[in-house]
PDB file of C-alpha atoms and ligand atoms in Angstrom:
ATOM      1  CA  UNK A   1     105.125  61.065   8.910  1.00 44.00           C
ATOM      2  CA  UNK A   2     105.582  64.724   9.727  1.00 54.00           C
ATOM      3  CA  UNK A   3     108.689  66.634  10.728  1.00 74.00           C
ATOM      4  CA  UNK A   4     107.453  68.063  13.982  1.00 90.00           C
ATOM      5  CA  UNK A   5     109.382  71.354  13.752  1.00 90.00           C
ATOM      6  CA  UNK A   6     107.572  71.953  10.477  1.00 93.00           C
ATOM      7  CA  UNK A   7     104.341  72.176  12.426  1.00 96.00           C
ATOM      8  CA  UNK A   8     105.689  74.996  14.586  1.00 96.00           C
ATOM      9  CA  UNK A   9     107.335  77.302  12.051  1.00 94.00           C
ATOM     10  CA  UNK A  10     106.683  79.718  10.523  1.00 95.00           C
ATOM     11  CA  UNK A  11     103.091  79.565  11.773  1.00 97.00           C
ATOM     12  CA  UNK A  12     102.314  77.232  14.630  1.00 98.00           C
ATOM     13  CA  UNK A  13      99.912  74.361  13.930  1.00 98.00           C
ATOM     14  CA  UNK A  14     101.459  72.056  16.504  1.00 98.00           C
ATOM     15  CA  UNK A  15      98.169  71.366  18.235  1.00 98.00           C
ATOM     16  CA  UNK A  16      94.609  71.133  16.910  1.00 98.00           C
ATOM     17  CA  UNK A  17      93.947  74.786  17.673  1.00 98.00           C
ATOM     18  CA  UNK A  18      96.230  75.626  14.719  1.00 97.00           C
ATOM     19  CA  UNK A  19      96.280  79.263  15.747  1.00 97.00           C
ATOM     20  CA  UNK A  20      99.066  80.090  13.297  1.00 98.00           C
ATOM     21  CA  UNK A  21     101.150  82.495  15.385  1.00 98.00           C
ATOM     22  CA  UNK A  22     104.862  83.024  14.866  1.00 97.00           C
ATOM     23  CA  UNK A  23     106.023  81.625  18.202  1.00 97.00           C
ATOM     24  CA  UNK A  24     109.427  83.231  17.862  1.00 96.00           C
ATOM     25  CA  UNK A  25     107.622  86.526  18.413  1.00 97.00           C
ATOM     26  CA  UNK A  26     104.211  85.920  19.918  1.00 97.00           C
ATOM     27  CA  UNK A  27     102.303  83.723  22.323  1.00 97.00           C
ATOM     28  CA  UNK A  28      99.700  81.410  20.849  1.00 97.00           C
ATOM     29  CA  UNK A  29      96.344  80.417  22.311  1.00 97.00           C
ATOM     30  CA  UNK A  30      98.373  78.129  24.595  1.00 98.00           C
ATOM     31  CA  UNK A  31      99.873  81.328  26.076  1.00 96.00           C
ATOM     32  CA  UNK A  32     103.418  80.328  25.219  1.00 97.00           C
ATOM     33  CA  UNK A  33     106.193  81.144  22.759  1.00 97.00           C
ATOM     34  CA  UNK A  34     108.880  78.838  21.438  1.00 97.00           C
ATOM     35  CA  UNK A  35     110.589  78.510  24.823  1.00 97.00           C
ATOM     36  CA  UNK A  36     110.018  75.794  27.386  1.00 98.00           C
ATOM     37  CA  UNK A  37     108.265  77.122  30.465  1.00 98.00           C
ATOM     38  CA  UNK A  38     108.363  74.824  33.465  1.00 98.00           C
ATOM     39  CA  UNK A  39     106.329  75.406  36.614  1.00 96.00           C
ATOM     40  CA  UNK A  40     107.880  72.707  38.805  1.00 97.00           C
ATOM     41  CA  UNK A  41     109.295  69.195  38.957  1.00 98.00           C
ATOM     42  CA  UNK A  42     109.352  66.634  41.710  1.00 98.00           C
ATOM     43  CA  UNK A  43     108.601  63.065  42.701  1.00 98.00           C
ATOM     44  CA  UNK A  44     104.824  62.760  42.818  1.00 98.00           C
ATOM     45  CA  UNK A  45     102.966  60.140  44.808  1.00 98.00           C
ATOM     46  CA  UNK A  46      99.365  61.022  43.945  1.00 95.00           C
ATOM     47  CA  UNK A  47      99.053  59.396  40.515  1.00 97.00           C
ATOM     48  CA  UNK A  48      97.456  55.996  39.916  1.00 97.00           C
ATOM     49  CA  UNK A  49      99.309  53.249  41.869  1.00 97.00           C
ATOM     50  CA  UNK A  50     101.255  51.784  38.899  1.00 98.00           C
ATOM     51  CA  UNK A  51     102.364  55.281  37.857  1.00 98.00           C
ATOM     52  CA  UNK A  52     103.482  56.543  41.285  1.00 98.00           C
ATOM     53  CA  UNK A  53     104.668  53.137  42.471  1.00 98.00           C
ATOM     54  CA  UNK A  54     106.740  53.226  45.644  1.00 97.00           C
ATOM     55  CA  UNK A  55     109.392  55.730  44.649  1.00 98.00           C
ATOM     56  CA  UNK A  56     107.111  58.260  42.950  1.00 98.00           C
ATOM     57  CA  UNK A  57     106.532  59.526  39.438  1.00 98.00           C
ATOM     58  CA  UNK A  58     109.105  62.015  38.142  1.00 98.00           C
ATOM     59  CA  UNK A  59     106.591  64.718  37.364  1.00 98.00           C
ATOM     60  CA  UNK A  60     107.385  67.831  35.336  1.00 98.00           C
ATOM     61  CA  UNK A  61     104.653  70.489  35.146  1.00 97.00           C
ATOM     62  CA  UNK A  62     104.661  72.789  32.130  1.00 97.00           C
ATOM     63  CA  UNK A  63     103.068  76.240  32.091  1.00 97.00           C
ATOM     64  CA  UNK A  64     100.292  77.192  29.664  1.00 97.00           C
ATOM     65  CA  UNK A  65      97.822  74.869  27.952  1.00 98.00           C
ATOM     66  CA  UNK A  66      96.154  74.533  24.575  1.00 97.00           C
ATOM     67  CA  UNK A  67      92.728  74.266  26.257  1.00 98.00           C
ATOM     68  CA  UNK A  68      91.073  76.947  28.386  1.00 96.00           C
ATOM     69  CA  UNK A  69      89.071  74.922  30.903  1.00 97.00           C
ATOM     70  CA  UNK A  70      87.051  77.264  33.102  1.00 97.00           C
ATOM     71  CA  UNK A  71      87.358  74.830  36.017  1.00 96.00           C
ATOM     72  CA  UNK A  72      91.026  73.904  35.562  1.00 95.00           C
ATOM     73  CA  UNK A  73      92.229  72.312  38.790  1.00 91.00           C
ATOM     74  CA  UNK A  74      95.707  73.418  37.848  1.00 89.00           C
ATOM     75  CA  UNK A  75      94.809  76.955  36.714  1.00 92.00           C
ATOM     76  CA  UNK A  76      97.585  78.937  38.447  1.00 92.00           C
ATOM     77  CA  UNK A  77     100.041  77.142  36.149  1.00 92.00           C
ATOM     78  CA  UNK A  78      98.009  76.409  33.034  1.00 92.00           C
ATOM     79  CA  UNK A  79      95.880  79.534  32.702  1.00 92.00           C
ATOM     80  CA  UNK A  80      97.295  82.310  34.900  1.00 90.00           C
ATOM     81  CA  UNK A  81     100.923  81.230  34.562  1.00 87.00           C
ATOM     82  CA  UNK A  82     101.610  82.720  37.964  1.00 86.00           C
ATOM     83  CA  UNK A  83     104.831  80.810  38.578  1.00 87.00           C
ATOM     84  CA  UNK A  84     107.178  79.281  36.040  1.00 94.00           C
ATOM     85  CA  UNK A  85     110.651  79.650  34.681  1.00 96.00           C
ATOM     86  CA  UNK A  86     112.117  79.254  31.248  1.00 97.00           C
ATOM     87  CA  UNK A  87     114.324  76.229  30.798  1.00 98.00           C
ATOM     88  CA  UNK A  88     116.477  75.208  27.872  1.00 98.00           C
ATOM     89  CA  UNK A  89     116.162  71.779  26.288  1.00 98.00           C
ATOM     90  CA  UNK A  90     119.553  70.922  27.868  1.00 98.00           C
ATOM     91  CA  UNK A  91     118.298  71.906  31.301  1.00 98.00           C
ATOM     92  CA  UNK A  92     115.101  69.889  30.876  1.00 98.00           C
ATOM     93  CA  UNK A  93     117.183  66.861  29.865  1.00 98.00           C
ATOM     94  CA  UNK A  94     119.244  67.352  33.053  1.00 98.00           C
ATOM     95  CA  UNK A  95     116.056  67.477  35.157  1.00 98.00           C
ATOM     96  CA  UNK A  96     114.900  64.166  33.629  1.00 98.00           C
ATOM     97  CA  UNK A  97     118.239  62.594  34.575  1.00 98.00           C
ATOM     98  CA  UNK A  98     118.040  64.076  38.079  1.00 98.00           C
ATOM     99  CA  UNK A  99     114.537  62.606  38.603  1.00 98.00           C
ATOM    100  CA  UNK A 100     115.759  59.218  37.390  1.00 98.00           C
ATOM    101  CA  UNK A 101     118.681  59.382  39.853  1.00 98.00           C
ATOM    102  CA  UNK A 102     116.200  60.184  42.653  1.00 98.00           C
ATOM    103  CA  UNK A 103     114.470  56.876  41.908  1.00 98.00           C
ATOM    104  CA  UNK A 104     111.489  57.999  39.803  1.00 98.00           C
ATOM    105  CA  UNK A 105     109.681  55.142  38.098  1.00 98.00           C
ATOM    106  CA  UNK A 106     109.034  57.328  35.072  1.00 98.00           C
ATOM    107  CA  UNK A 107     109.216  60.853  33.650  1.00 99.00           C
ATOM    108  CA  UNK A 108     105.692  62.250  33.788  1.00 98.00           C
ATOM    109  CA  UNK A 109     105.202  65.187  31.399  1.00 98.00           C
ATOM    110  CA  UNK A 110     102.152  67.146  32.536  1.00 98.00           C
ATOM    111  CA  UNK A 111     100.395  69.271  29.875  1.00 98.00           C
ATOM    112  CA  UNK A 112     103.118  68.773  27.266  1.00 98.00           C
ATOM    113  CA  UNK A 113     101.178  69.215  23.987  1.00 98.00           C
ATOM    114  CA  UNK A 114     102.167  72.813  23.193  1.00 98.00           C
ATOM    115  CA  UNK A 115     105.868  72.141  23.898  1.00 98.00           C
ATOM    116  CA  UNK A 116     106.127  68.687  22.409  1.00 98.00           C
ATOM    117  CA  UNK A 117     108.730  69.609  19.754  1.00 97.00           C
ATOM    118  CA  UNK A 118     111.091  70.957  22.440  1.00 97.00           C
ATOM    119  CA  UNK A 119     110.357  68.117  24.873  1.00 98.00           C
ATOM    120  CA  UNK A 120     111.278  65.494  22.238  1.00 98.00           C
ATOM    121  CA  UNK A 121     114.580  67.299  21.783  1.00 97.00           C
ATOM    122  CA  UNK A 122     115.184  67.055  25.557  1.00 98.00           C
ATOM    123  CA  UNK A 123     114.262  63.358  25.599  1.00 98.00           C
ATOM    124  CA  UNK A 124     116.829  62.721  22.835  1.00 98.00           C
ATOM    125  CA  UNK A 125     119.489  64.526  24.869  1.00 98.00           C
ATOM    126  CA  UNK A 126     118.534  62.785  28.126  1.00 98.00           C
ATOM    127  CA  UNK A 127     118.645  59.373  26.467  1.00 98.00           C
ATOM    128  CA  UNK A 128     122.223  59.983  25.354  1.00 98.00           C
ATOM    129  CA  UNK A 129     122.969  60.687  29.040  1.00 98.00           C
ATOM    130  CA  UNK A 130     121.420  57.398  30.194  1.00 98.00           C
ATOM    131  CA  UNK A 131     117.696  58.103  30.627  1.00 98.00           C
ATOM    132  CA  UNK A 132     116.037  54.714  30.493  1.00 98.00           C
ATOM    133  CA  UNK A 133     112.815  54.958  32.510  1.00 98.00           C
ATOM    134  CA  UNK A 134     109.421  55.188  30.743  1.00 98.00           C
ATOM    135  CA  UNK A 135     108.179  58.521  29.436  1.00 99.00           C
ATOM    136  CA  UNK A 136     104.602  59.340  30.464  1.00 99.00           C
ATOM    137  CA  UNK A 137     102.606  61.755  28.306  1.00 98.00           C
ATOM    138  CA  UNK A 138      99.998  63.249  30.649  1.00 98.00           C
ATOM    139  CA  UNK A 139      97.594  64.983  28.311  1.00 98.00           C
ATOM    140  CA  UNK A 140      94.095  66.372  27.779  1.00 98.00           C
ATOM    141  CA  UNK A 141      94.146  64.325  24.537  1.00 98.00           C
ATOM    142  CA  UNK A 142      93.558  67.495  22.551  1.00 98.00           C
ATOM    143  CA  UNK A 143      96.451  66.348  20.387  1.00 98.00           C
ATOM    144  CA  UNK A 144      96.950  66.016  16.644  1.00 98.00           C
ATOM    145  CA  UNK A 145      96.810  62.464  15.364  1.00 98.00           C
ATOM    146  CA  UNK A 146     100.022  62.922  13.335  1.00 97.00           C
ATOM    147  CA  UNK A 147     101.832  64.239  16.425  1.00 98.00           C
ATOM    148  CA  UNK A 148     100.756  61.138  18.356  1.00 98.00           C
ATOM    149  CA  UNK A 149     102.187  58.996  15.550  1.00 98.00           C
ATOM    150  CA  UNK A 150     105.420  60.969  15.740  1.00 97.00           C
ATOM    151  CA  UNK A 151     105.560  60.334  19.487  1.00 98.00           C
ATOM    152  CA  UNK A 152     105.736  56.578  19.032  1.00 98.00           C
ATOM    153  CA  UNK A 153     109.510  56.591  19.527  1.00 97.00           C
ATOM    154  CA  UNK A 154     109.433  59.034  22.443  1.00 98.00           C
ATOM    155  CA  UNK A 155     106.486  58.086  24.651  1.00 98.00           C
ATOM    156  CA  UNK A 156     105.921  54.822  26.511  1.00 98.00           C
ATOM    157  CA  UNK A 157     102.791  55.519  28.557  1.00 99.00           C
ATOM    158  CA  UNK A 158      99.817  57.741  27.844  1.00 98.00           C
ATOM    159  CA  UNK A 159      97.817  59.134  30.777  1.00 98.00           C
ATOM    160  CA  UNK A 160      95.203  60.626  28.545  1.00 98.00           C
ATOM    161  CA  UNK A 161      91.882  62.294  29.319  1.00 98.00           C
ATOM    162  CA  UNK A 162      88.542  61.799  27.699  1.00 98.00           C
ATOM    163  CA  UNK A 163      86.849  64.918  29.075  1.00 98.00           C
ATOM    164  CA  UNK A 164      83.733  65.432  26.965  1.00 98.00           C
ATOM    165  CA  UNK A 165      81.526  63.744  24.436  1.00 98.00           C
ATOM    166  CA  UNK A 166      79.421  66.785  23.643  1.00 96.00           C
ATOM    167  CA  UNK A 167      80.581  69.695  21.485  1.00 98.00           C
ATOM    168  CA  UNK A 168      78.522  72.403  23.194  1.00 97.00           C
ATOM    169  CA  UNK A 169      79.829  71.314  26.604  1.00 98.00           C
ATOM    170  CA  UNK A 170      83.454  71.271  25.448  1.00 98.00           C
ATOM    171  CA  UNK A 171      82.969  74.672  23.819  1.00 98.00           C
ATOM    172  CA  UNK A 172      81.468  76.294  26.897  1.00 97.00           C
ATOM    173  CA  UNK A 173      83.843  74.736  29.432  1.00 98.00           C
ATOM    174  CA  UNK A 174      87.123  74.387  27.499  1.00 98.00           C
ATOM    175  CA  UNK A 175      86.809  76.734  24.518  1.00 97.00           C
ATOM    176  CA  UNK A 176      86.838  74.121  21.729  1.00 98.00           C
ATOM    177  CA  UNK A 177      83.850  72.512  20.045  1.00 98.00           C
ATOM    178  CA  UNK A 178      85.785  69.689  18.360  1.00 98.00           C
ATOM    179  CA  UNK A 179      87.195  68.132  21.542  1.00 98.00           C
ATOM    180  CA  UNK A 180      85.442  64.774  21.221  1.00 98.00           C
ATOM    181  CA  UNK A 181      86.362  64.291  17.559  1.00 98.00           C
ATOM    182  CA  UNK A 182      90.016  65.240  18.163  1.00 98.00           C
ATOM    183  CA  UNK A 183      90.469  63.403  21.465  1.00 98.00           C
ATOM    184  CA  UNK A 184      88.929  60.135  20.310  1.00 98.00           C
ATOM    185  CA  UNK A 185      91.158  60.083  17.197  1.00 98.00           C
ATOM    186  CA  UNK A 186      94.167  60.763  19.420  1.00 98.00           C
ATOM    187  CA  UNK A 187      93.171  58.016  21.883  1.00 98.00           C
ATOM    188  CA  UNK A 188      92.709  55.471  19.092  1.00 98.00           C
ATOM    189  CA  UNK A 189      96.148  56.369  17.736  1.00 98.00           C
ATOM    190  CA  UNK A 190      97.738  56.122  21.191  1.00 98.00           C
ATOM    191  CA  UNK A 191      96.236  52.656  21.521  1.00 98.00           C
ATOM    192  CA  UNK A 192      97.323  51.671  18.011  1.00 98.00           C
ATOM    193  CA  UNK A 193     100.934  52.612  18.784  1.00 98.00           C
ATOM    194  CA  UNK A 194     101.232  51.555  22.446  1.00 98.00           C
ATOM    195  CA  UNK A 195      98.351  49.208  23.296  1.00 98.00           C
ATOM    196  CA  UNK A 196      96.624  49.108  26.670  1.00 98.00           C
ATOM    197  CA  UNK A 197      98.485  49.849  29.907  1.00 98.00           C
ATOM    198  CA  UNK A 198     101.000  47.123  30.771  1.00 98.00           C
ATOM    199  CA  UNK A 199     102.144  46.725  34.351  1.00 98.00           C
ATOM    200  CA  UNK A 200     105.137  44.691  35.512  1.00 98.00           C
ATOM    201  CA  UNK A 201     105.713  44.010  39.207  1.00 97.00           C
ATOM    202  CA  UNK A 202     103.199  46.727  40.077  1.00 98.00           C
ATOM    203  CA  UNK A 203     104.801  49.423  37.914  1.00 98.00           C
ATOM    204  CA  UNK A 204     103.476  50.655  34.559  1.00 98.00           C
ATOM    205  CA  UNK A 205     105.880  50.096  31.691  1.00 98.00           C
ATOM    206  CA  UNK A 206     103.873  51.038  28.589  1.00 98.00           C
ATOM    207  CA  UNK A 207     100.456  51.620  27.068  1.00 98.00           C
ATOM    208  CA  UNK A 208      97.357  53.747  27.411  1.00 98.00           C
ATOM    209  CA  UNK A 209      95.372  54.581  30.551  1.00 98.00           C
ATOM    210  CA  UNK A 210      92.348  56.857  30.033  1.00 98.00           C
ATOM    211  CA  UNK A 211      91.373  59.381  32.690  1.00 98.00           C
ATOM    212  CA  UNK A 212      87.989  60.962  33.166  1.00 98.00           C
ATOM    213  CA  UNK A 213      87.086  63.652  35.693  1.00 97.00           C
ATOM    214  CA  UNK A 214      83.404  63.437  36.697  1.00 97.00           C
ATOM    215  CA  UNK A 215      81.864  66.905  36.411  1.00 97.00           C
ATOM    216  CA  UNK A 216      78.967  67.724  38.768  1.00 97.00           C
ATOM    217  CA  UNK A 217      75.639  68.003  36.961  1.00 96.00           C
ATOM    218  CA  UNK A 218      76.991  66.262  33.855  1.00 97.00           C
ATOM    219  CA  UNK A 219      76.623  62.570  34.573  1.00 97.00           C
ATOM    220  CA  UNK A 220      75.330  62.029  31.044  1.00 97.00           C
ATOM    221  CA  UNK A 221      78.717  63.218  29.791  1.00 98.00           C
ATOM    222  CA  UNK A 222      80.495  60.715  32.039  1.00 98.00           C
ATOM    223  CA  UNK A 223      78.222  57.840  31.005  1.00 98.00           C
ATOM    224  CA  UNK A 224      78.710  58.627  27.300  1.00 98.00           C
ATOM    225  CA  UNK A 225      82.482  58.816  27.761  1.00 98.00           C
ATOM    226  CA  UNK A 226      82.491  55.414  29.474  1.00 98.00           C
ATOM    227  CA  UNK A 227      80.219  53.999  26.767  1.00 98.00           C
ATOM    228  CA  UNK A 228      82.605  55.208  24.067  1.00 98.00           C
ATOM    229  CA  UNK A 229      85.578  53.644  25.845  1.00 98.00           C
ATOM    230  CA  UNK A 230      83.802  50.326  26.358  1.00 98.00           C
ATOM    231  CA  UNK A 231      82.744  50.201  22.704  1.00 98.00           C
ATOM    232  CA  UNK A 232      85.983  51.388  21.142  1.00 98.00           C
ATOM    233  CA  UNK A 233      88.855  50.646  23.518  1.00 98.00           C
ATOM    234  CA  UNK A 234      87.512  47.817  25.686  1.00 98.00           C
ATOM    235  CA  UNK A 235      90.951  46.617  26.799  1.00 98.00           C
ATOM    236  CA  UNK A 236      92.098  50.006  28.026  1.00 98.00           C
ATOM    237  CA  UNK A 237      91.821  50.668  31.775  1.00 98.00           C
ATOM    238  CA  UNK A 238      90.063  53.804  32.964  1.00 98.00           C
ATOM    239  CA  UNK A 239      90.889  56.055  35.876  1.00 98.00           C
ATOM    240  CA  UNK A 240      87.711  57.701  37.119  1.00 97.00           C
ATOM    241  CA  UNK A 241      88.314  60.813  39.210  1.00 96.00           C
ATOM    242  CA  UNK A 242      85.919  62.387  41.715  1.00 95.00           C
ATOM    243  CA  UNK A 243      88.211  65.156  42.938  1.00 94.00           C
ATOM    244  CA  UNK A 244      86.446  68.000  41.117  1.00 96.00           C
ATOM    245  CA  UNK A 245      86.106  71.291  42.971  1.00 94.00           C
ATOM    246  CA  UNK A 246      84.991  74.603  41.471  1.00 95.00           C
ATOM    247  CA  UNK A 247      88.341  76.231  40.753  1.00 94.00           C
ATOM    248  CA  UNK A 248      89.294  79.226  38.594  1.00 94.00           C
ATOM    249  CA  UNK A 249      86.177  80.587  36.797  1.00 94.00           C
ATOM    250  CA  UNK A 250      83.871  77.667  37.636  1.00 96.00           C
ATOM    251  CA  UNK A 251      81.903  79.593  40.268  1.00 94.00           C
ATOM    252  CA  UNK A 252      80.442  81.637  37.415  1.00 95.00           C
ATOM    253  CA  UNK A 253      78.976  78.508  35.785  1.00 95.00           C
ATOM    254  CA  UNK A 254      75.754  77.382  37.464  1.00 94.00           C
ATOM    255  CA  UNK A 255      76.115  73.754  36.411  1.00 93.00           C
ATOM    256  CA  UNK A 256      79.623  73.247  37.807  1.00 97.00           C
ATOM    257  CA  UNK A 257      79.853  75.734  40.688  1.00 96.00           C
ATOM    258  CA  UNK A 258      79.859  73.003  43.353  1.00 96.00           C
ATOM    259  CA  UNK A 259      81.606  69.768  44.240  1.00 96.00           C
ATOM    260  CA  UNK A 260      80.362  66.395  43.094  1.00 96.00           C
ATOM    261  CA  UNK A 261      77.578  64.949  45.274  1.00 96.00           C
ATOM    262  CA  UNK A 262      77.821  61.488  46.763  1.00 96.00           C
ATOM    263  CA  UNK A 263      74.606  60.478  44.995  1.00 97.00           C
ATOM    264  CA  UNK A 264      76.166  61.450  41.635  1.00 96.00           C
ATOM    265  CA  UNK A 265      79.311  59.522  42.428  1.00 96.00           C
ATOM    266  CA  UNK A 266      77.256  56.460  43.358  1.00 96.00           C
ATOM    267  CA  UNK A 267      75.251  56.656  40.125  1.00 97.00           C
ATOM    268  CA  UNK A 268      78.466  56.616  38.100  1.00 97.00           C
ATOM    269  CA  UNK A 269      79.790  53.667  40.110  1.00 96.00           C
ATOM    270  CA  UNK A 270      76.572  51.784  39.610  1.00 96.00           C
ATOM    271  CA  UNK A 271      76.812  52.352  35.830  1.00 97.00           C
ATOM    272  CA  UNK A 272      80.484  51.375  35.842  1.00 95.00           C
ATOM    273  CA  UNK A 273      79.712  48.132  37.635  1.00 95.00           C
ATOM    274  CA  UNK A 274      77.435  47.128  34.770  1.00 96.00           C
ATOM    275  CA  UNK A 275      80.255  47.537  32.228  1.00 96.00           C
ATOM    276  CA  UNK A 276      83.337  45.446  31.497  1.00 96.00           C
ATOM    277  CA  UNK A 277      85.595  48.441  32.092  1.00 97.00           C
ATOM    278  CA  UNK A 278      88.575  47.834  34.334  1.00 96.00           C
ATOM    279  CA  UNK A 279      90.805  50.342  36.069  1.00 94.00           C
ATOM    280  CA  UNK A 280      91.002  52.724  38.991  1.00 95.00           C
ATOM    281  CA  UNK A 281      88.300  54.611  40.856  1.00 95.00           C
ATOM    282  CA  UNK A 282      89.154  57.499  43.104  1.00 93.00           C
ATOM    283  CA  UNK A 283      87.352  57.314  46.466  1.00 93.00           C
ATOM    284  CA  UNK A 284      84.621  59.871  46.896  1.00 92.00           C
ATOM    285  CA  UNK A 285      86.557  62.916  48.036  1.00 75.00           C
ATOM    286  CA  UNK A 286      84.121  65.721  48.717  1.00 63.00           C
ATOM    287  CA  UNK A 287      85.142  66.914  52.162  1.00 54.00           C
ATOM    288  CA  UNK A 288      82.581  69.707  52.473  1.00 51.00           C
TER     289      UNK A 288
HETATM  290  S1  SF4 B   1     100.621  74.866  20.277  1.00 65.09           S
HETATM  291 FE1  SF4 B   1      99.943  76.905  20.941  1.00 65.09          FE
HETATM  292  S2  SF4 B   1     100.666  78.293  19.338  1.00 65.09           S
HETATM  293 FE2  SF4 B   1     100.719  76.225  18.483  1.00 65.09          FE
HETATM  294  S3  SF4 B   1      98.743  75.919  17.452  1.00 65.09           S
HETATM  295 FE3  SF4 B   1      98.518  75.146  19.550  1.00 65.09          FE
HETATM  296  S4  SF4 B   1      97.703  76.888  20.717  1.00 65.09           S
HETATM  297 FE4  SF4 B   1      98.555  77.716  18.815  1.00 65.09          FE
END
């Protein structure tokens, strides 16, 4: 088992990019230093039903990201960092408590991987102040396996992506060629430590839920991702998302410069119906 701070200093290797910067002085490939940067927090009602529940998910958005997805749907925060503020670990703990008091079913940490050492510190502090709702780790899955093991005592629920199965696709669209290898190891470790998603009275309490965003023109990628899940994590539910739109730099990429077509969505559904995979399917949501 690692000491997580030891992965950050003196040269950061906290995430699989292992860019080795001194985060006390410089920003890494995740565009951040050793200070928590929070874009916003609120009750969020747009997650999967057992995550949002009735009262909402206590969502905290962090700025920066260890991936550089050219189509990031959240790019003003993750890539451009156009609006955020620095928060201390004490302040973040206070925000977790505030969200719990507002009725949140969980604390939903969005894009936490590059701040995980500081976030764990805040969770420790918040727990001493009475935080007792589940912690959701909402991640691209580009996470180190040993960090996921470390998170066993901090995280209850993983909302974790499986974005790509192909190294040239992950390289061209997210800047890393080893995404599939890293993400699948992380997902297997999440499952090993937390099992599949467990829901009690309609609300998620623990376990892994895998998300996949269908990219236009890349149905083979989606099918291979679903195949991998069915073969390797058959008990884990999947959330299939159709909400893609060409954000950020996506208009410059011929293959993904449009929304998903209904015919593509239907092909994925037809494949899904032939599998044993269970979970959530977003309605077709191309409004153009
Ligand atoms: S967390 Fe950021 S600074 Fe650290 S290795 Fe990853 S990209 Fe580099």
